[in-house]
CSV table of C-alpha atoms and ligand atoms in Angstrom, one decimal:
chain,number,residue,atom,x,y,z
A,1444,MET,CA,0.0,0.0,0.0
A,1445,THR,CA,1.5,3.4,-1.0
A,1446,ASP,CA,1.4,6.3,1.4
A,1447,SER,CA,-1.9,8.1,1.1
A,1448,PRO,CA,-2.2,11.9,1.3
A,1449,ARG,CA,-5.4,11.5,3.3
A,1450,PRO,CA,-6.5,8.9,5.9
A,1451,LEU,CA,-8.0,5.8,4.1
A,1452,GLY,CA,-11.5,4.6,5.0
A,1453,PHE,CA,-12.2,1.3,6.8
A,1454,ASP,CA,-13.2,-0.7,3.7
A,1455,THR,CA,-10.1,0.5,1.8
A,1456,LEU,CA,-7.9,-0.6,4.7
A,1457,ALA,CA,-9.7,-3.9,4.9
A,1458,VAL,CA,-8.6,-4.7,1.3
A,1459,HIS,CA,-5.2,-3.0,1.2
A,1460,ALA,CA,-3.7,-2.5,4.7
A,1461,GLY,CA,-0.5,-4.6,5.4
A,1462,THR,CA,-0.1,-5.8,1.8
A,1463,ALA,CA,1.7,-4.7,-1.3
A,1464,PRO,CA,2.5,-6.7,-4.4
A,1465,ASP,CA,5.0,-9.4,-3.4
A,1466,PRO,CA,8.5,-7.8,-3.9
A,1467,ALA,CA,9.9,-11.1,-5.2
A,1468,THR,CA,7.3,-12.0,-7.8
A,1469,GLY,CA,4.7,-9.2,-8.1
A,1470,ALA,CA,2.0,-11.5,-6.9
A,1471,ARG,CA,-1.0,-9.3,-6.2
A,1472,GLN,CA,-2.5,-11.6,-3.5
A,1473,VAL,CA,-0.4,-12.1,-0.4
A,1474,PRO,CA,1.5,-15.4,-1.0
A,1475,ILE,CA,1.3,-18.1,1.6
A,1476,TYR,CA,4.9,-18.2,2.8
A,1477,GLN,CA,4.9,-21.8,3.8
A,1478,THR,CA,8.4,-21.7,5.3
A,1479,THR,CA,9.8,-22.3,8.7
A,1480,ALA,CA,13.1,-20.4,8.4
A,1481,TYR,CA,14.7,-17.5,6.5
A,1482,VAL,CA,18.3,-17.4,5.2
A,1483,PHE,CA,20.4,-14.7,7.0
A,1484,LYS,CA,22.4,-12.5,4.6
A,1485,ASP,CA,25.5,-13.0,6.8
A,1486,ALA,CA,26.4,-13.5,10.5
A,1487,ASP,CA,26.2,-9.8,11.2
A,1488,HIS,CA,22.7,-9.6,9.8
A,1489,ALA,CA,21.7,-12.6,12.0
A,1490,ALA,CA,23.1,-10.9,15.1
A,1491,ARG,CA,21.2,-7.6,14.3
A,1492,LEU,CA,17.9,-9.5,13.9
A,1493,PHE,CA,18.4,-11.3,17.2
A,1494,ASN,CA,19.3,-8.0,19.0
A,1495,LEU,CA,16.0,-6.4,17.6
A,1496,GLU,CA,18.3,-3.8,15.9
A,1497,GLU,CA,16.8,-4.7,12.6
A,1498,VAL,CA,13.3,-6.0,11.8
A,1499,GLY,CA,13.3,-9.2,9.7
A,1500,TYR,CA,12.4,-12.8,9.6
A,1501,ILE,CA,14.2,-15.4,11.6
A,1502,TYR,CA,11.9,-18.4,12.3
A,1503,SER,CA,8.1,-18.7,11.8
A,1504,ARG,CA,7.3,-19.3,15.4
A,1505,LEU,CA,8.2,-15.6,15.8
A,1506,THR,CA,7.2,-14.0,12.5
A,1507,ASN,CA,6.2,-15.0,9.0
A,1508,PRO,CA,5.5,-12.7,6.0
A,1509,THR,CA,1.9,-13.9,5.5
A,1510,VAL,CA,1.1,-13.8,9.2
A,1511,SER,CA,2.8,-10.3,9.5
A,1512,ALA,CA,0.5,-9.0,6.7
A,1513,LEU,CA,-2.5,-10.1,8.7
A,1514,ALA,CA,-1.1,-8.5,11.8
A,1515,ALA,CA,-0.5,-5.2,10.0
A,1516,ARG,CA,-4.0,-5.3,8.5
A,1517,VAL,CA,-5.8,-5.9,11.8
A,1518,ALA,CA,-3.6,-3.2,13.6
A,1519,ALA,CA,-4.7,-0.7,10.9
A,1520,LEU,CA,-8.4,-1.6,11.3
A,1521,GLU,CA,-8.3,-1.3,15.0
A,1522,GLY,CA,-6.1,1.9,15.0
A,1523,GLY,CA,-3.2,0.2,16.8
A,1524,VAL,CA,0.6,0.4,16.4
A,1525,GLY,CA,1.1,-3.3,16.1
A,1526,ALA,CA,-0.5,-6.7,16.4
A,1527,ILE,CA,0.4,-10.3,17.1
A,1528,CYS,CA,-1.4,-13.1,15.4
A,1529,CYS,CA,-2.0,-16.2,17.6
A,1530,SER,CA,-3.2,-19.7,17.3
A,1531,SER,CA,-6.6,-19.0,18.7
A,1532,GLY,CA,-8.6,-16.3,20.4
A,1533,HIS,CA,-7.9,-17.9,23.7
A,1534,ALA,CA,-4.2,-17.9,22.9
A,1535,ALA,CA,-4.5,-14.1,22.2
A,1536,GLN,CA,-6.0,-13.6,25.7
A,1537,ILE,CA,-3.1,-15.4,27.4
A,1538,MET,CA,-0.6,-13.5,25.2
A,1539,ALA,CA,-2.3,-10.2,26.2
A,1540,LEU,CA,-1.9,-11.0,29.9
A,1541,PHE,CA,1.5,-12.6,29.7
A,1542,PRO,CA,3.7,-9.5,29.8
A,1543,LEU,CA,1.5,-7.9,32.5
A,1544,MET,CA,1.0,-10.7,35.0
A,1545,GLY,CA,3.1,-12.8,37.4
A,1546,PRO,CA,2.5,-15.0,40.4
A,1547,GLY,CA,0.2,-13.3,42.9
A,1548,ARG,CA,-1.1,-10.8,40.3
A,1549,ASN,CA,-4.7,-10.5,39.3
A,1550,LEU,CA,-7.0,-9.0,36.7
A,1551,VAL,CA,-10.4,-7.5,37.1
A,1552,ALA,CA,-12.7,-9.0,34.6
A,1553,SER,CA,-16.3,-8.4,33.6
A,1554,SER,CA,-18.7,-11.1,34.8
A,1555,ARG,CA,-20.3,-11.1,31.4
A,1556,LEU,CA,-17.8,-12.9,29.1
A,1557,TYR,CA,-17.7,-15.7,26.6
A,1558,GLY,CA,-18.1,-18.9,28.6
A,1559,GLY,CA,-14.7,-20.3,27.6
A,1560,THR,CA,-13.0,-17.1,28.9
A,1561,ILE,CA,-14.8,-17.3,32.2
A,1562,THR,CA,-13.3,-20.8,32.6
A,1563,GLN,CA,-9.9,-19.7,31.4
A,1564,PHE,CA,-9.9,-16.9,33.9
A,1565,SER,CA,-11.6,-18.6,36.9
A,1566,GLN,CA,-9.7,-21.9,36.6
A,1567,THR,CA,-6.8,-22.3,34.3
A,1568,ILE,CA,-4.8,-19.1,34.9
A,1569,LYS,CA,-4.6,-20.1,38.6
A,1570,ARG,CA,-1.9,-22.7,37.5
A,1571,PHE,CA,0.3,-19.7,36.6
A,1572,GLY,CA,-0.4,-18.1,40.0
A,1573,TRP,CA,-2.7,-15.5,38.3
A,1574,SER,CA,-6.3,-14.9,39.3
A,1575,ALA,CA,-9.3,-13.0,38.1
A,1576,LYS,CA,-11.9,-11.0,40.1
A,1577,PHE,CA,-15.2,-10.9,38.3
A,1578,VAL,CA,-17.3,-7.8,38.6
A,1579,ASP,CA,-20.5,-6.4,37.0
A,1580,THR,CA,-18.8,-3.7,34.8
A,1581,ASP,CA,-22.0,-1.6,34.9
A,1582,ASP,CA,-21.3,-1.0,38.6
A,1583,LEU,CA,-18.3,1.3,38.2
A,1584,LYS,CA,-17.8,1.6,41.9
A,1585,ALA,CA,-17.5,-2.2,42.2
A,1586,VAL,CA,-14.9,-2.2,39.4
A,1587,GLU,CA,-12.9,0.4,41.2
A,1588,ALA,CA,-13.3,-1.4,44.6
A,1589,ALA,CA,-12.0,-4.7,43.0
A,1590,ILE,CA,-8.7,-3.1,41.9
A,1591,ASP,CA,-5.9,-3.7,44.4
A,1592,ASP,CA,-2.1,-3.3,44.5
A,1593,ASN,CA,-1.7,-6.6,42.6
A,1594,THR,CA,-4.1,-5.8,39.8
A,1595,ARG,CA,-2.4,-5.6,36.4
A,1596,ALA,CA,-5.3,-5.3,33.9
A,1597,ILE,CA,-9.1,-4.7,33.4
A,1598,PHE,CA,-10.7,-7.1,30.9
A,1599,CYS,CA,-14.1,-6.8,29.2
A,1600,GLU,CA,-15.9,-7.6,25.9
A,1601,SER,CA,-17.3,-4.9,23.7
A,1602,ILE,CA,-20.5,-6.9,23.1
A,1603,ALA,CA,-20.6,-9.7,25.6
A,1604,ASN,CA,-21.4,-13.1,24.2
A,1605,PRO,CA,-24.0,-14.5,24.6
A,1606,GLY,CA,-26.2,-11.9,26.5
A,1607,GLY,CA,-26.1,-9.0,24.0
A,1608,TYR,CA,-24.6,-6.8,26.7
A,1609,VAL,CA,-22.8,-3.7,25.5
A,1610,THR,CA,-19.9,-2.5,27.7
A,1611,ASP,CA,-19.4,1.2,28.4
A,1612,ILE,CA,-15.7,1.0,27.3
A,1613,ALA,CA,-15.1,4.7,27.7
A,1614,ALA,CA,-16.2,4.6,31.4
A,1615,LEU,CA,-14.0,1.6,32.1
A,1616,ALA,CA,-11.1,3.3,30.3
A,1617,LYS,CA,-11.4,6.3,32.6
A,1618,ILE,CA,-11.1,4.0,35.7
A,1619,ALA,CA,-8.1,2.2,34.1
A,1620,ASP,CA,-6.4,5.5,33.4
A,1621,ARG,CA,-6.9,6.8,36.9
A,1622,LYS,CA,-5.6,3.5,38.3
A,1623,GLY,CA,-2.6,3.3,35.9
A,1624,LEU,CA,-3.8,0.0,34.4
A,1625,PRO,CA,-4.2,-1.2,30.9
A,1626,LEU,CA,-7.8,-2.0,29.7
A,1627,ILE,CA,-8.1,-5.1,27.5
A,1628,VAL,CA,-11.1,-5.3,25.3
A,1629,ASP,CA,-12.2,-8.5,23.5
A,1630,ASN,CA,-13.7,-7.1,20.3
A,1631,THR,CA,-14.6,-10.4,18.7
A,1632,THR,CA,-18.3,-10.1,18.5
A,1633,ALA,CA,-18.4,-6.4,17.4
A,1634,THR,CA,-15.3,-6.4,15.1
A,1635,PRO,CA,-13.6,-3.1,14.3
A,1636,TRP,CA,-16.2,-2.3,11.7
A,1637,LEU,CA,-18.8,-1.8,14.5
A,1638,CYS,CA,-16.6,-0.8,17.4
A,1639,ARG,CA,-13.1,0.7,17.8
A,1640,PRO,CA,-12.1,0.2,21.4
A,1641,ILE,CA,-8.7,2.0,21.1
A,1642,GLU,CA,-10.6,5.2,20.2
A,1643,LEU,CA,-12.6,4.7,23.4
A,1644,GLY,CA,-9.5,4.4,25.5
A,1645,ALA,CA,-8.6,0.7,25.4
A,1646,THR,CA,-4.9,-0.3,25.7
A,1647,LEU,CA,-5.1,-3.7,24.1
A,1648,VAL,CA,-7.7,-5.4,21.9
A,1649,VAL,CA,-8.0,-9.1,21.5
A,1650,HIS,CA,-9.9,-11.0,18.8
A,1651,SER,CA,-10.9,-14.5,18.0
A,1652,ALA,CA,-10.2,-14.4,14.3
A,1653,THR,CA,-12.1,-17.7,14.2
A,1654,LYS,CA,-15.3,-15.6,14.1
A,1655,TYR,CA,-16.2,-12.6,11.9
A,1656,LEU,CA,-12.7,-11.6,10.9
A,1657,THR,CA,-12.3,-14.9,8.8
A,1658,GLY,CA,-16.1,-15.0,8.6
A,1659,ASN,CA,-16.7,-18.4,7.2
A,1660,GLY,CA,-15.8,-21.0,9.8
A,1661,THR,CA,-12.5,-22.2,8.3
A,1662,VAL,CA,-9.9,-20.9,10.7
A,1663,THR,CA,-9.0,-21.1,14.4
A,1664,GLY,CA,-7.0,-18.0,15.1
A,1665,GLY,CA,-6.6,-15.0,17.3
A,1666,VAL,CA,-5.1,-11.5,17.1
A,1667,LEU,CA,-3.8,-9.2,19.8
A,1668,VAL,CA,-3.6,-5.5,18.9
A,1669,ASP,CA,-1.5,-3.0,20.8
A,1670,SER,CA,-2.6,0.7,21.0
A,1671,GLY,CA,1.0,1.8,21.7
A,1672,LYS,CA,-0.5,4.4,24.0
A,1673,PHE,CA,0.2,2.9,27.5
A,1674,ASN,CA,3.1,4.3,29.5
A,1675,TRP,CA,4.6,1.1,30.9
A,1676,SER,CA,7.3,3.1,32.8
A,1677,ALA,CA,4.8,5.2,34.8
A,1678,SER,CA,5.0,2.8,37.7
A,1679,ASP,CA,7.0,-0.2,38.7
A,1680,ARG,CA,4.1,-2.6,38.0
A,1681,PHE,CA,5.2,-3.8,34.6
A,1682,PRO,CA,8.8,-5.0,35.0
A,1683,SER,CA,8.7,-7.2,31.9
A,1684,LEU,CA,8.1,-4.2,29.8
A,1685,ALA,CA,9.8,-1.3,31.7
A,1686,ALA,CA,12.7,-2.9,33.5
A,1687,PRO,CA,15.5,-5.2,32.3
A,1688,GLU,CA,13.8,-8.4,31.0
A,1689,PRO,CA,15.8,-11.4,32.2
A,1690,ALA,CA,14.0,-13.5,29.5
A,1691,TYR,CA,15.6,-11.3,26.8
A,1692,HIS,CA,19.2,-10.7,27.9
A,1693,GLY,CA,18.1,-7.8,30.2
A,1694,LEU,CA,16.6,-5.6,27.5
A,1695,ASN,CA,14.3,-2.9,28.8
A,1696,PHE,CA,11.6,-3.1,26.0
A,1697,HIS,CA,9.9,0.2,26.8
A,1698,ALA,CA,13.2,2.2,26.9
A,1699,ALA,CA,14.5,0.5,23.7
A,1700,LEU,CA,11.3,0.4,21.6
A,1701,GLY,CA,8.9,3.0,23.0
A,1702,PRO,CA,5.3,2.6,21.8
A,1703,MET,CA,6.3,-0.7,20.2
A,1704,ALA,CA,7.4,-2.3,23.5
A,1705,PHE,CA,4.4,-4.5,24.0
A,1706,THR,CA,4.3,-5.7,20.4
A,1707,PHE,CA,8.0,-6.6,20.4
A,1708,HIS,CA,7.9,-8.2,23.8
A,1709,SER,CA,5.0,-10.3,22.6
A,1710,ILE,CA,7.0,-11.6,19.6
A,1711,ALA,CA,10.5,-11.8,21.1
A,1712,VAL,CA,9.4,-13.4,24.4
A,1713,GLY,CA,5.7,-14.3,24.2
A,1714,LEU,CA,5.6,-16.1,20.8
A,1715,ARG,CA,9.2,-17.3,21.3
A,1716,ASP,CA,8.5,-19.1,24.6
A,1717,LEU,CA,4.8,-19.8,24.6
A,1718,GLY,CA,4.7,-20.7,20.9
A,1719,MET,CA,1.0,-19.7,20.4
A,1720,THR,CA,1.7,-18.8,16.8
A,1721,MET,CA,-0.7,-18.5,13.9
A,1722,ASN,CA,0.1,-20.6,10.8
A,1723,PRO,CA,0.5,-19.0,7.4
A,1724,GLN,CA,-2.5,-20.9,5.9
A,1725,GLY,CA,-4.7,-19.6,8.7
A,1726,ALA,CA,-3.4,-16.1,8.2
A,1727,HIS,CA,-4.1,-16.3,4.4
A,1728,TYR,CA,-7.8,-17.3,5.0
A,1729,THR,CA,-8.2,-14.6,7.5
A,1730,LEU,CA,-6.7,-12.0,5.2
A,1731,MET,CA,-9.2,-13.1,2.5
A,1732,GLY,CA,-12.1,-12.9,5.0
A,1733,ILE,CA,-11.2,-9.4,6.1
A,1734,GLU,CA,-11.4,-8.1,2.5
A,1735,THR,CA,-15.2,-8.4,2.8
A,1736,LEU,CA,-15.6,-7.6,6.6
A,1737,GLY,CA,-17.4,-4.3,6.0
A,1738,LEU,CA,-19.8,-5.8,3.4
A,1739,ARG,CA,-20.6,-8.8,5.6
A,1740,MET,CA,-21.0,-6.9,8.8
A,1741,GLU,CA,-23.5,-4.5,7.2
A,1742,ARG,CA,-25.6,-7.5,6.1
A,1743,HIS,CA,-25.1,-9.4,9.4
A,1744,VAL,CA,-26.4,-6.3,11.3
A,1745,GLN,CA,-29.4,-5.7,8.9
A,1746,ASN,CA,-30.5,-9.3,9.1
A,1747,ALA,CA,-30.0,-9.5,12.9
A,1748,GLN,CA,-32.2,-6.4,13.3
A,1749,LYS,CA,-35.0,-7.9,11.1
A,1750,VAL,CA,-34.9,-11.4,12.7
A,1751,ALA,CA,-34.8,-9.9,16.3
A,1752,GLU,CA,-37.8,-7.6,15.6
A,1753,TRP,CA,-39.7,-10.6,14.2
A,1754,LEU,CA,-38.9,-12.8,17.1
A,1755,GLU,CA,-39.8,-10.1,19.7
A,1756,LYS,CA,-43.3,-9.9,18.3
A,1757,ASP,CA,-43.8,-13.7,18.2
A,1758,PRO,CA,-46.1,-15.1,20.9
A,1759,ARG,CA,-43.9,-18.2,21.3
A,1760,ILE,CA,-41.0,-16.1,22.4
A,1761,GLU,CA,-40.7,-14.7,25.9
A,1762,SER,CA,-38.0,-12.1,25.3
A,1763,VAL,CA,-35.2,-11.1,22.9
A,1764,SER,CA,-31.9,-9.8,24.3
A,1765,TYR,CA,-30.5,-7.6,21.5
A,1766,ALA,CA,-29.1,-4.1,21.9
A,1767,GLY,CA,-30.5,-3.2,18.5
A,1768,LEU,CA,-34.0,-3.4,19.9
A,1769,LYS,CA,-35.6,-0.4,21.7
A,1770,SER,CA,-36.6,-2.8,24.5
A,1771,SER,CA,-33.0,-3.5,25.4
A,1772,PRO,CA,-31.5,-1.6,28.3
A,1773,TYR,CA,-28.3,-1.3,26.2
A,1774,HIS,CA,-30.0,0.3,23.2
A,1775,ASP,CA,-28.8,3.8,23.9
A,1776,ARG,CA,-25.4,2.7,24.9
A,1777,ALA,CA,-25.0,0.6,21.8
A,1778,ARG,CA,-25.8,3.7,19.6
A,1779,ARG,CA,-22.9,5.5,21.4
A,1780,VAL,CA,-20.4,2.6,21.5
A,1781,MET,CA,-21.2,1.1,18.1
A,1782,PRO,CA,-23.2,3.5,16.0
A,1783,LYS,CA,-23.3,1.3,12.9
A,1784,GLY,CA,-25.3,-1.5,14.7
A,1785,ALA,CA,-25.4,-3.7,17.7
A,1786,GLY,CA,-23.8,-6.8,16.1
A,1787,ALA,CA,-25.5,-9.9,14.9
A,1788,LEU,CA,-25.4,-12.1,18.0
A,1789,PHE,CA,-28.3,-12.2,20.4
A,1790,THR,CA,-30.2,-14.5,22.7
A,1791,CYS,CA,-33.9,-15.2,23.0
A,1792,ALA,CA,-35.9,-16.8,25.7
A,1793,VAL,CA,-38.3,-19.4,24.4
A,1794,LYS,CA,-41.6,-20.1,26.1
A,1795,GLY,CA,-41.6,-23.8,26.9
A,1796,GLY,CA,-38.1,-23.6,28.5
A,1797,TYR,CA,-35.2,-26.1,28.2
A,1798,GLU,CA,-37.3,-28.8,26.3
A,1799,ALA,CA,-38.6,-26.3,23.7
A,1800,CYS,CA,-35.0,-24.9,23.1
A,1801,VAL,CA,-33.6,-28.4,22.5
A,1802,LYS,CA,-36.5,-29.1,20.0
A,1803,LEU,CA,-36.1,-25.8,18.3
A,1804,VAL,CA,-32.4,-26.4,17.7
A,1805,ASN,CA,-33.2,-29.9,16.3
A,1806,GLU,CA,-36.0,-28.7,14.0
A,1807,LEU,CA,-34.2,-25.8,12.3
A,1808,GLN,CA,-33.0,-26.4,8.8
A,1809,LEU,CA,-31.0,-23.4,7.6
A,1810,PHE,CA,-29.6,-22.6,11.0
A,1811,SER,CA,-26.7,-24.9,12.0
A,1812,HIS,CA,-26.5,-26.1,15.6
A,1813,VAL,CA,-22.8,-25.4,16.3
A,1814,ALA,CA,-20.5,-24.0,19.0
A,1815,ASN,CA,-19.4,-21.1,16.8
A,1816,LEU,CA,-20.5,-17.6,15.8
A,1817,GLY,CA,-19.7,-15.0,13.2
A,1818,ASP,CA,-20.1,-17.3,10.2
A,1819,THR,CA,-21.7,-16.3,6.9
A,1820,ARG,CA,-24.2,-19.1,7.8
A,1821,SER,CA,-26.8,-18.6,10.5
A,1822,LEU,CA,-26.0,-20.5,13.6
A,1823,ILE,CA,-27.8,-21.4,16.8
A,1824,ILE,CA,-26.8,-22.9,20.1
A,1825,HIS,CA,-28.4,-23.8,23.3
A,1826,SER,CA,-25.7,-22.5,25.6
A,1827,ALA,CA,-26.9,-24.0,28.8
A,1828,SER,CA,-26.6,-27.6,27.5
A,1829,THR,CA,-23.3,-26.9,25.5
A,1830,THR,CA,-20.8,-24.1,25.7
A,1831,HIS,CA,-21.8,-23.0,29.1
A,1832,ARG,CA,-22.4,-26.3,30.8
A,1833,GLN,CA,-19.2,-26.0,32.9
A,1834,LEU,CA,-20.6,-22.9,34.6
A,1835,THR,CA,-22.4,-22.8,37.9
A,1836,PRO,CA,-26.2,-21.9,37.9
A,1837,GLU,CA,-25.2,-18.4,39.1
A,1838,GLN,CA,-22.6,-18.0,36.4
A,1839,LEU,CA,-25.2,-19.2,33.8
A,1840,ILE,CA,-27.7,-16.5,34.7
A,1841,ALA,CA,-25.0,-13.8,35.0
A,1842,SER,CA,-23.6,-14.5,31.6
A,1843,GLY,CA,-27.1,-14.5,30.0
A,1844,ALA,CA,-27.3,-18.3,29.3
A,1845,ALA,CA,-30.3,-19.4,31.4
A,1846,PRO,CA,-31.8,-22.8,30.5
A,1847,ASN,CA,-34.7,-21.4,28.4
A,1848,VAL,CA,-32.3,-19.2,26.3
A,1849,VAL,CA,-30.9,-19.9,22.8
A,1850,ARG,CA,-28.2,-17.9,21.2
A,1851,LEU,CA,-28.4,-17.0,17.5
A,1852,SER,CA,-25.6,-15.8,15.3
A,1853,ILE,CA,-27.4,-14.3,12.3
A,1854,GLY,CA,-25.7,-14.9,9.0
A,1855,ILE,CA,-25.8,-13.1,5.6
A,1856,GLU,CA,-28.5,-15.2,4.0
A,1857,ASP,CA,-31.9,-13.7,2.9
A,1858,ALA,CA,-33.5,-12.6,6.2
A,1859,ASP,CA,-37.0,-13.8,5.0
A,1860,ASP,CA,-35.6,-17.3,4.6
A,1861,LEU,CA,-34.2,-17.2,8.2
A,1862,ILE,CA,-37.5,-16.0,9.5
A,1863,ALA,CA,-39.4,-18.7,7.7
A,1864,ASP,CA,-37.0,-21.4,9.1
A,1865,LEU,CA,-37.5,-20.1,12.7
A,1866,ASP,CA,-41.2,-19.9,12.2
A,1867,GLN,CA,-41.5,-23.6,11.1
A,1868,ALA,CA,-39.1,-24.8,13.9
A,1869,LEU,CA,-40.9,-22.8,16.6
A,1870,ALA,CA,-44.2,-24.3,15.5
A,1871,LYS,CA,-42.8,-27.8,16.1
A,1872,ALA,CA,-40.9,-26.9,19.2
A,1873,THR,CA,-43.9,-25.4,21.0
A,1874,ALA,CA,-46.6,-27.7,19.6
B,2539,PLP,C1,-14.7,-17.6,20.4
B,2539,PLP,C2,-14.4,-16.6,21.3
B,2539,PLP,C3,-13.2,-16.6,22.0
B,2539,PLP,C4,-12.2,-17.7,21.9
B,2539,PLP,O1,-11.7,-17.7,20.6
B,2539,PLP,P1,-11.1,-19.1,20.0
B,2539,PLP,O2,-10.6,-18.7,18.7
B,2539,PLP,O3,-12.2,-20.1,20.0
B,2539,PLP,O4,-10.0,-19.6,20.9
B,2539,PLP,C5,-13.0,-15.5,22.9
B,2539,PLP,N1,-13.9,-14.5,23.0
B,2539,PLP,C6,-15.0,-14.5,22.3
B,2539,PLP,C7,-15.9,-13.3,22.5
B,2539,PLP,C8,-15.3,-15.5,21.4
B,2539,PLP,O5,-16.5,-15.4,20.8
């Protein structure tokens, strides 16, 4: 992409950012660099690369040209200075926390999160000596009260999956700023087309590229975007970034690399030692997917609005939890946080409870019953019996996955066909 005299729009960046015709061959599409290693020009070149004095390719666990093209594209779309592609969304979350945390440290996390993230934060990170304190992020006083001397980050989702809850990112960013903490936003369900967390004050943005970024259910991947705006040296709380890092021959990343400190640390230490690397094939599919992100999201949102409005009027439905509806307590906030629409993921409560939900899921023909979201195809899942079945009853209710609730991820098909499919399946489920 050549330097532009004016800032380029989102859809232009989605097609062009991070990519130029291949310098070796002129190939217009980004080639899949299916290689593990890269030949050094000479011993001196190799030494400069390892010292981070020159940026280049060493080994594909660290960087790869196809993967780097995707990182640059997502960084541009989110308005960050750099990004790291990871093997999954969950890997991106661990990679986001890794330079910040240590034994005895905690993060303050929203109680409304993707079910897998609640499990990752409430159980698995304990093995590293890390912990999470879950709070209702609508209660700003509770957020502030949960922060202690060992807190190293605040974590939330822009649109919380599955309850259709929209987070007041700017309000959380203010608290994070005041407390000298980075705010991490999982922007998977909104995508940068709907919501730009960095503009609202987020420090880091994480994505499951598995979802809308790739958009067609072919890739498991994640991306971590760094705003480059956080001052890691303002306190002594982030020694990996702002003091000599023993894992990288004593380099002080913030002193040496300024706003790129987090990005470089994530590559030079995080990917090097944790190995949660995205593969070039996965990066290729995700690059292709992102080319149409804006077009798809526009249709996803239009369809979700139509289907949600139809369901809300249907007597077989108890309620619909979608911030695009006037009945939602998050309707006004959604217009502020994501003015182009409230996403395409929502839940609805079915009269007839657990049994009717199970039948509905079985009777649908166009909707697929899968544990995924953000596909071109419409998807449905009964969270209580699947993705969220590890959660306690209290966690189920808090995360919007009660037993009578199904979650819909509305695709880009013809909305009338989706409505007809729901109509016939609801008739059988509630007969
Ligand atoms: C799917 C998802 C994740 C986890 O991503 P994977 O790619 O499945 O590891 C994290 N957060 C949200 C909001 C998700 O939807």
